[in-house]
Amino acid sequence: MEKEKVLEIEFKQVWDKWAWRFIKNDTTEIEYHSTDKTNILSIINGILFAIIGDNKKNINEFDMLNDYSKTKLEEFVNEINEKYGIPKRWKPEINKRYYVIDEFLEVASRINYNINFTKRNYIAANCFETREEAEVYAEKFRKILAEREVNKNE
């Protein structure tokens, strides 16, 4: 299944170096580390920490990269997206209506104001294009919970 990237970096060549910048960084709830003998790359709460090759300091978006550092950063971004990428599914457009299943397993209507609430619903696969589709899944959840066995030790 194709995944939506959580981290994207754009590169532009300037003579023999590479300028770079984040164009997408949805990694605020991720902590990931990748190290080998000469490289340390980490992302913690959306902040990149990278010491690559002979550099003795953390790189940032103001630093130009050589080919080796660019390749290592690209590999790291690919690792992040492979591990934390979100499966692609229908996503409501900004300022458009969508439907969710609420905490009472009822279908509710929402508007996508492009805030964390909508992002969390999307990540949880709780964004439906129609009320009817949401009702189908709400009914499945109700059946699953109704058939749940009670713990005999309680």
Coordinates of C-alpha atoms in Angstrom, one line a residue:
M1 CA 0.0 0.0 0.0
E2 CA 1.3 3.4 -0.9
K3 CA 2.1 5.7 2.0
E4 CA 1.9 9.4 2.5
K5 CA 5.2 10.9 3.4
V6 CA 5.7 12.5 6.8
L7 CA 9.1 14.1 5.9
E8 CA 10.2 15.6 2.7
I9 CA 13.3 17.6 1.8
E10 CA 14.0 19.5 -1.3
F11 CA 17.5 19.9 -2.7
K12 CA 19.0 22.4 -5.1
Q13 CA 22.5 22.2 -6.5
V14 CA 24.7 25.2 -6.0
W15 CA 28.0 24.6 -7.8
D16 CA 29.4 21.5 -6.2
K17 CA 27.2 21.6 -3.0
W18 CA 23.6 21.1 -2.2
A19 CA 21.2 23.6 -0.6
W20 CA 18.3 21.9 1.1
R21 CA 15.1 22.7 3.0
F22 CA 12.1 20.9 4.6
I23 CA 9.0 21.0 2.4
K24 CA 7.0 18.8 4.7
N25 CA 7.7 17.8 8.4
D26 CA 4.9 16.0 10.1
T27 CA 7.3 14.3 12.6
T28 CA 6.4 16.1 15.8
E29 CA 5.4 12.8 17.5
I30 CA 8.3 10.8 16.2
E31 CA 11.6 9.9 17.8
Y32 CA 13.9 7.9 15.4
H33 CA 17.6 7.4 15.3
S34 CA 19.9 6.0 12.7
T35 CA 23.6 5.6 13.3
D36 CA 26.6 3.9 11.7
K37 CA 30.4 4.3 12.2
T38 CA 30.6 7.9 10.8
N39 CA 27.0 9.2 10.8
I40 CA 24.4 10.1 13.5
L41 CA 21.0 11.1 12.3
S42 CA 18.0 11.6 14.6
I43 CA 14.6 13.2 14.4
I44 CA 13.0 14.1 17.8
N45 CA 9.7 15.9 18.0
G46 CA 10.1 17.3 14.5
I47 CA 13.7 18.5 15.0
L48 CA 16.5 17.0 12.9
F49 CA 19.8 16.3 14.4
A50 CA 22.5 15.2 11.9
I51 CA 26.2 14.8 12.1
I52 CA 27.4 13.3 8.8
G53 CA 30.8 12.2 7.8
D54 CA 33.7 14.5 8.8
N55 CA 31.4 17.3 10.0
K56 CA 31.7 17.7 13.8
K57 CA 28.6 19.8 14.2
N58 CA 24.9 19.4 13.7
I59 CA 23.8 20.4 10.2
N60 CA 20.8 22.7 9.6
E61 CA 19.0 24.2 6.7
F62 CA 21.6 27.0 6.4
D63 CA 24.4 24.4 5.7
M64 CA 25.4 23.4 2.2
L65 CA 25.9 19.6 1.8
N66 CA 28.4 17.7 -0.2
D67 CA 27.2 14.7 -2.3
Y68 CA 27.9 12.2 0.5
S69 CA 25.9 14.2 3.1
K70 CA 23.1 14.7 0.6
T71 CA 22.9 10.9 0.0
K72 CA 22.9 10.1 3.7
L73 CA 20.2 12.6 4.4
E74 CA 18.1 11.2 1.6
E75 CA 18.5 7.7 2.9
F76 CA 17.5 8.9 6.4
V77 CA 14.4 10.6 5.0
N78 CA 13.5 7.4 3.1
E79 CA 13.9 5.4 6.4
I80 CA 11.6 7.7 8.2
N81 CA 8.9 7.6 5.5
E82 CA 9.1 3.8 5.2
K83 CA 8.7 3.4 9.0
Y84 CA 6.2 6.2 9.8
G85 CA 4.5 7.0 6.5
I86 CA 0.7 7.1 6.7
P87 CA -1.3 4.7 4.4
K88 CA -2.9 6.9 1.7
R89 CA -6.6 7.1 2.0
W90 CA -9.4 9.6 1.3
K91 CA -8.6 13.0 2.9
P92 CA -11.1 15.8 3.3
E93 CA -10.3 19.1 1.5
I94 CA -9.8 22.2 3.7
N95 CA -13.1 23.8 4.7
K96 CA -15.1 20.8 3.4
R97 CA -17.4 18.5 5.4
Y98 CA -16.4 15.0 6.3
Y99 CA -17.8 12.4 8.7
V100 CA -16.3 10.6 11.7
I101 CA -17.2 8.0 14.2
D102 CA -17.3 9.6 17.7
E103 CA -16.5 8.2 21.1
F104 CA -20.1 6.9 21.4
L105 CA -19.9 5.1 18.0
E106 CA -22.2 7.6 16.5
V107 CA -21.6 9.3 13.1
A108 CA -20.8 13.0 13.4
S109 CA -20.2 15.6 10.8
R110 CA -17.1 17.8 10.9
I111 CA -15.5 20.5 8.8
N112 CA -11.8 20.3 8.0
Y113 CA -10.2 23.5 9.3
N114 CA -6.7 22.0 8.8
I115 CA -6.1 21.7 12.5
N116 CA -4.6 18.8 14.6
F117 CA -8.1 17.4 15.3
T118 CA -8.6 16.6 11.6
K119 CA -5.1 15.4 11.2
R120 CA -5.6 13.0 14.1
N121 CA -8.8 11.7 12.6
Y122 CA -7.0 11.2 9.3
I123 CA -4.1 9.3 10.9
A124 CA -6.7 7.1 12.8
A125 CA -8.5 6.4 9.5
N126 CA -11.6 8.1 10.9
C127 CA -12.4 10.4 8.0
F128 CA -15.3 9.4 5.8
E129 CA -16.5 11.1 2.6
T130 CA -20.2 10.1 3.2
R131 CA -22.4 9.6 6.2
E132 CA -23.4 6.2 4.7
E133 CA -19.8 4.9 4.6
A134 CA -19.2 6.1 8.2
E135 CA -22.4 4.3 9.3
V136 CA -21.2 1.0 7.8
Y137 CA -18.0 1.1 9.9
A138 CA -19.8 2.4 13.0
E139 CA -22.1 -0.6 12.8
K140 CA -19.1 -3.0 12.5
F141 CA -17.5 -1.5 15.6
R142 CA -20.8 -1.8 17.5
K143 CA -21.0 -5.5 16.6
I144 CA -17.4 -6.1 17.6
L145 CA -18.0 -4.5 21.0
A146 CA -21.3 -6.3 21.5
E147 CA -19.7 -9.7 21.0
R148 CA -16.8 -8.9 23.3
E149 CA -16.3 -11.5 26.1
V150 CA -16.3 -10.3 29.7
N151 CA -13.1 -11.1 31.6
K152 CA -14.0 -13.9 34.0
N153 CA -11.5 -12.6 36.6
E154 CA -13.4 -9.4 37.2

